[in-house]
CSV table of C-alpha atoms in Angstrom, one decimal:
chain,number,residue,atom,x,y,z
W,10,UNK,CA,0.0,0.0,0.0
W,11,UNK,CA,1.4,3.3,-1.1
W,12,UNK,CA,2.2,5.6,1.7
W,13,UNK,CA,3.5,9.2,2.4
W,14,UNK,CA,3.7,10.1,6.0
W,15,UNK,CA,4.3,13.4,7.7
W,16,UNK,CA,5.8,13.8,11.1
W,17,UNK,CA,2.9,15.8,12.7
W,18,UNK,CA,-0.7,16.5,11.9
W,19,UNK,CA,-0.8,19.7,14.0
W,20,UNK,CA,2.0,22.0,15.1
W,21,UNK,CA,2.0,25.2,17.0
W,22,UNK,CA,5.1,27.3,17.0
W,23,UNK,CA,6.1,30.8,18.1
W,24,UNK,CA,7.3,33.6,15.8
W,25,UNK,CA,11.0,33.3,15.2
W,26,UNK,CA,11.3,29.6,16.0
W,27,UNK,CA,13.0,27.2,13.6
W,28,UNK,CA,10.5,24.6,12.4
W,29,UNK,CA,11.2,21.3,10.8
W,30,UNK,CA,8.5,19.4,8.9
W,31,UNK,CA,9.4,15.8,8.0
W,32,UNK,CA,8.0,13.7,5.2
W,33,UNK,CA,8.8,10.0,4.4
W,34,UNK,CA,7.6,8.0,1.4
W,35,UNK,CA,7.9,4.2,1.0
W,36,UNK,CA,7.5,4.0,-2.8
W,37,UNK,CA,11.1,4.6,-3.9
W,38,UNK,CA,10.0,7.7,-5.8
W,39,UNK,CA,12.7,10.1,-7.0
W,40,UNK,CA,10.5,13.1,-6.9
W,41,UNK,CA,9.2,14.7,-3.7
W,42,UNK,CA,7.4,18.0,-3.2
W,43,UNK,CA,6.3,20.4,-0.5
W,44,UNK,CA,3.2,22.5,-1.0
W,45,UNK,CA,1.2,24.8,1.2
W,46,UNK,CA,-2.5,25.0,1.0
W,47,UNK,CA,-4.5,28.1,1.9
W,48,UNK,CA,-8.2,28.8,1.4
W,49,UNK,CA,-9.0,30.3,-2.0
W,50,UNK,CA,-5.4,29.8,-3.2
W,51,UNK,CA,-5.3,26.1,-3.7
W,52,UNK,CA,-1.9,24.3,-3.5
W,53,UNK,CA,1.2,26.2,-4.1
W,54,UNK,CA,4.6,24.6,-4.7
W,55,UNK,CA,7.3,25.6,-2.3
W,56,UNK,CA,10.1,23.3,-3.2
W,57,UNK,CA,10.7,20.2,-5.3
W,58,UNK,CA,13.4,17.6,-5.1
W,59,UNK,CA,14.2,15.2,-8.0
W,60,UNK,CA,17.0,13.3,-6.3
W,61,UNK,CA,19.0,13.0,-3.1
W,62,UNK,CA,20.6,16.4,-2.4
W,63,UNK,CA,19.0,17.9,-5.4
W,64,UNK,CA,16.2,20.6,-5.2
W,65,UNK,CA,14.4,23.2,-7.2
W,66,UNK,CA,12.5,26.2,-6.1
W,67,UNK,CA,8.8,26.2,-6.7
W,68,UNK,CA,6.5,29.3,-6.8
W,69,UNK,CA,6.9,30.4,-3.2
W,70,UNK,CA,10.3,29.4,-1.8
W,71,UNK,CA,10.9,32.6,0.2
W,72,UNK,CA,11.2,31.9,3.9
W,73,UNK,CA,11.7,28.2,3.4
W,74,UNK,CA,14.5,25.7,2.8
W,75,UNK,CA,14.6,22.0,2.2
W,76,UNK,CA,16.8,19.0,2.8
W,77,UNK,CA,16.9,15.7,1.0
W,78,UNK,CA,19.7,13.5,2.5
W,79,UNK,CA,18.0,10.2,1.8
W,80,UNK,CA,15.7,9.2,-1.0
W,81,UNK,CA,12.8,8.4,1.2
W,82,UNK,CA,12.9,11.6,3.3
W,83,UNK,CA,12.3,15.2,2.4
W,84,UNK,CA,12.3,17.9,5.1
W,85,UNK,CA,10.9,21.4,4.9
W,86,UNK,CA,12.6,24.0,7.2
W,87,UNK,CA,11.3,27.3,8.3
W,88,UNK,CA,14.4,29.1,9.5
W,89,UNK,CA,12.5,31.8,11.4
W,90,UNK,CA,8.8,31.1,11.5
W,91,UNK,CA,6.4,34.0,10.9
W,92,UNK,CA,2.7,34.4,11.3
W,93,UNK,CA,2.1,34.5,7.5
W,94,UNK,CA,3.5,31.0,7.4
W,95,UNK,CA,0.5,29.7,9.3
W,96,UNK,CA,-0.9,27.2,6.8
W,97,UNK,CA,-1.6,23.6,5.9
W,98,UNK,CA,1.6,22.0,4.5
W,99,UNK,CA,1.3,19.0,2.2
W,100,UNK,CA,4.1,16.7,1.2
W,101,UNK,CA,3.9,14.6,-2.0
W,102,UNK,CA,6.0,12.1,-4.0
W,103,UNK,CA,5.8,10.7,-7.5
W,104,UNK,CA,4.6,13.0,-10.3
W,105,UNK,CA,7.2,12.6,-13.0
W,106,UNK,CA,7.6,15.1,-15.8
W,107,UNK,CA,4.6,13.9,-17.8
W,108,UNK,CA,2.2,14.8,-15.1
W,109,UNK,CA,1.9,11.4,-13.6
W,110,UNK,CA,0.1,10.9,-10.3
W,111,UNK,CA,1.4,12.5,-7.1
W,112,UNK,CA,0.8,10.8,-3.8
W,113,UNK,CA,0.1,13.2,-0.9
W,114,UNK,CA,0.7,12.9,2.8
W,115,UNK,CA,-2.1,13.7,5.3
W,116,UNK,CA,-0.7,17.2,5.8
W,117,UNK,CA,0.6,19.2,8.8
W,118,UNK,CA,-1.5,22.2,10.0
W,119,UNK,CA,1.1,24.7,11.3
W,120,UNK,CA,0.0,27.6,13.4
W,121,UNK,CA,2.6,30.3,14.1
W,122,UNK,CA,1.6,32.6,17.0
N,15,UNK,CA,0.5,35.4,-15.8
N,16,UNK,CA,-0.1,31.7,-15.8
N,17,UNK,CA,-3.2,30.7,-13.8
N,18,UNK,CA,-6.0,28.2,-13.6
N,19,UNK,CA,-9.6,29.2,-13.0
N,20,UNK,CA,-12.2,27.0,-11.4
N,21,UNK,CA,-15.6,27.8,-9.9
N,22,UNK,CA,-15.3,28.0,-6.2
N,23,UNK,CA,-18.5,26.1,-5.4
N,24,UNK,CA,-20.9,23.8,-7.2
N,25,UNK,CA,-24.0,22.1,-5.8
N,26,UNK,CA,-25.6,19.1,-7.4
N,27,UNK,CA,-28.2,16.4,-6.5
N,28,UNK,CA,-27.5,12.8,-5.7
N,29,UNK,CA,-27.7,10.6,-8.7
N,30,UNK,CA,-27.2,13.5,-11.1
N,31,UNK,CA,-24.3,14.5,-13.4
N,32,UNK,CA,-22.1,17.5,-12.7
N,33,UNK,CA,-19.3,19.1,-14.7
N,34,UNK,CA,-16.5,21.1,-13.1
N,35,UNK,CA,-14.7,23.4,-15.5
N,36,UNK,CA,-11.1,24.5,-15.5
N,37,UNK,CA,-9.8,27.3,-17.7
N,38,UNK,CA,-6.2,28.3,-18.1
N,39,UNK,CA,-4.0,31.0,-19.4
N,40,UNK,CA,-0.8,29.4,-20.6
N,41,UNK,CA,0.6,27.7,-23.6
N,42,UNK,CA,2.9,24.8,-24.3
N,43,UNK,CA,1.9,22.7,-21.3
N,44,UNK,CA,2.2,19.0,-21.0
N,45,UNK,CA,-1.1,18.0,-19.5
N,46,UNK,CA,-4.0,18.6,-17.2
N,47,UNK,CA,-4.6,16.5,-14.0
N,48,UNK,CA,-7.5,16.3,-11.6
N,49,UNK,CA,-7.4,15.6,-7.8
N,50,UNK,CA,-10.1,15.1,-5.2
N,51,UNK,CA,-9.7,16.2,-1.6
N,52,UNK,CA,-12.2,15.4,1.2
N,53,UNK,CA,-12.3,17.7,4.2
N,54,UNK,CA,-9.4,16.9,6.4
N,55,UNK,CA,-7.9,14.5,3.9
N,56,UNK,CA,-5.1,14.5,1.5
N,57,UNK,CA,-5.6,15.2,-2.3
N,58,UNK,CA,-5.9,12.0,-4.3
N,59,UNK,CA,-5.3,11.7,-8.0
N,60,UNK,CA,-8.3,11.1,-10.3
N,61,UNK,CA,-7.1,11.5,-13.9
N,62,UNK,CA,-4.6,13.0,-16.3
N,63,UNK,CA,-5.2,14.3,-19.9
N,64,UNK,CA,-2.0,14.5,-22.0
N,65,UNK,CA,-4.0,14.8,-25.2
N,66,UNK,CA,-7.2,16.5,-26.3
N,67,UNK,CA,-10.3,14.5,-25.7
N,68,UNK,CA,-12.1,12.5,-23.1
N,69,UNK,CA,-10.5,10.1,-20.6
N,70,UNK,CA,-13.0,7.9,-18.7
N,71,UNK,CA,-12.4,6.2,-15.4
N,72,UNK,CA,-15.6,4.6,-14.0
N,73,UNK,CA,-18.1,7.3,-13.0
N,74,UNK,CA,-15.5,10.1,-13.5
N,75,UNK,CA,-14.4,11.4,-16.9
N,76,UNK,CA,-12.0,14.3,-17.7
N,77,UNK,CA,-11.8,16.3,-20.9
N,78,UNK,CA,-9.2,18.6,-22.4
N,79,UNK,CA,-9.4,21.0,-25.3
N,80,UNK,CA,-6.1,22.9,-25.9
N,81,UNK,CA,-7.6,25.0,-28.7
N,82,UNK,CA,-10.3,26.3,-26.3
N,83,UNK,CA,-7.9,26.5,-23.3
N,84,UNK,CA,-10.1,24.5,-21.0
N,85,UNK,CA,-10.8,21.2,-19.5
N,86,UNK,CA,-13.5,19.7,-17.3
N,87,UNK,CA,-14.1,16.9,-14.9
N,88,UNK,CA,-17.4,15.1,-15.3
N,89,UNK,CA,-18.9,13.2,-12.4
N,90,UNK,CA,-21.8,10.8,-13.1
N,91,UNK,CA,-24.3,9.0,-10.9
N,92,UNK,CA,-23.3,11.3,-8.0
N,93,UNK,CA,-23.1,9.8,-4.6
N,94,UNK,CA,-23.0,11.6,-1.2
N,95,UNK,CA,-19.3,10.5,-0.8
N,96,UNK,CA,-18.4,12.6,-3.9
N,97,UNK,CA,-18.8,15.7,-1.8
N,98,UNK,CA,-15.3,17.1,-1.7
N,99,UNK,CA,-13.0,19.7,-3.3
N,100,UNK,CA,-11.7,19.1,-6.8
N,101,UNK,CA,-8.5,20.6,-8.1
N,102,UNK,CA,-7.2,20.8,-11.6
N,103,UNK,CA,-3.5,20.9,-12.0
N,104,UNK,CA,-1.4,21.9,-15.1
N,105,UNK,CA,2.1,20.7,-15.9
N,106,UNK,CA,3.8,23.7,-17.6
N,107,UNK,CA,7.1,22.0,-18.4
N,108,UNK,CA,9.4,19.1,-18.4
N,109,UNK,CA,10.3,19.6,-14.7
N,110,UNK,CA,7.8,18.7,-12.1
N,111,UNK,CA,8.6,22.0,-10.4
N,112,UNK,CA,6.4,23.5,-13.2
N,113,UNK,CA,3.1,22.1,-11.9
N,114,UNK,CA,0.5,24.6,-10.8
N,115,UNK,CA,-2.9,23.9,-9.1
N,116,UNK,CA,-6.2,25.7,-9.4
N,117,UNK,CA,-7.8,27.1,-6.3
N,118,UNK,CA,-10.3,24.2,-6.2
N,119,UNK,CA,-14.0,23.7,-6.5
N,120,UNK,CA,-16.0,22.6,-3.5
N,121,UNK,CA,-18.7,20.2,-4.6
N,122,UNK,CA,-21.7,19.7,-2.4
N,123,UNK,CA,-24.2,16.9,-3.0
N,124,UNK,CA,-27.8,17.2,-1.9
N,125,UNK,CA,-30.0,14.2,-1.3
């Protein structure tokens, strides 16, 4: 059974804290993604990784960084959390260049106070 | 800019047929995908159109017309469990970092 897991479903952090969101996939996919989802804006791509230690910026990378040290794990890092980063964060894997299916994790709802 | 437009909400009756449209303003893209997301759940893949025309998968069908710059998702024999948000997604280039999503259509089914 295909699975993408995220380290937390809910997270509350204070402004200025460093935040780590972890994502693990068990499908041996090369591609992994981090999105944020906000009402009325849909899913917006933050970062994408196509191989270990390789990454590309998505549409809204500002304020975020990522780490891909192992194929199955893709981490999103908020160096200094701000209130405008309060959002639902979704990790996905798969989705090759042709538009093939992406498999999503359950999401992490992050609140920055 | 490059964007996808979807209606924000659609209401339909159980057992009926509903069409959710997706229009876009871009050129030279690879294909159009559709995802379903139930409240509190993760998006799940429904279909992908690389070519113009209709793709059918059970009760769901998806259509793409590049000349008209639009696509749609057609849901037949609606069931209450189809109440969810539906997103179209467009692949603008050879890299997966070029994928963009529409803002989603919330489908409500009435008995």
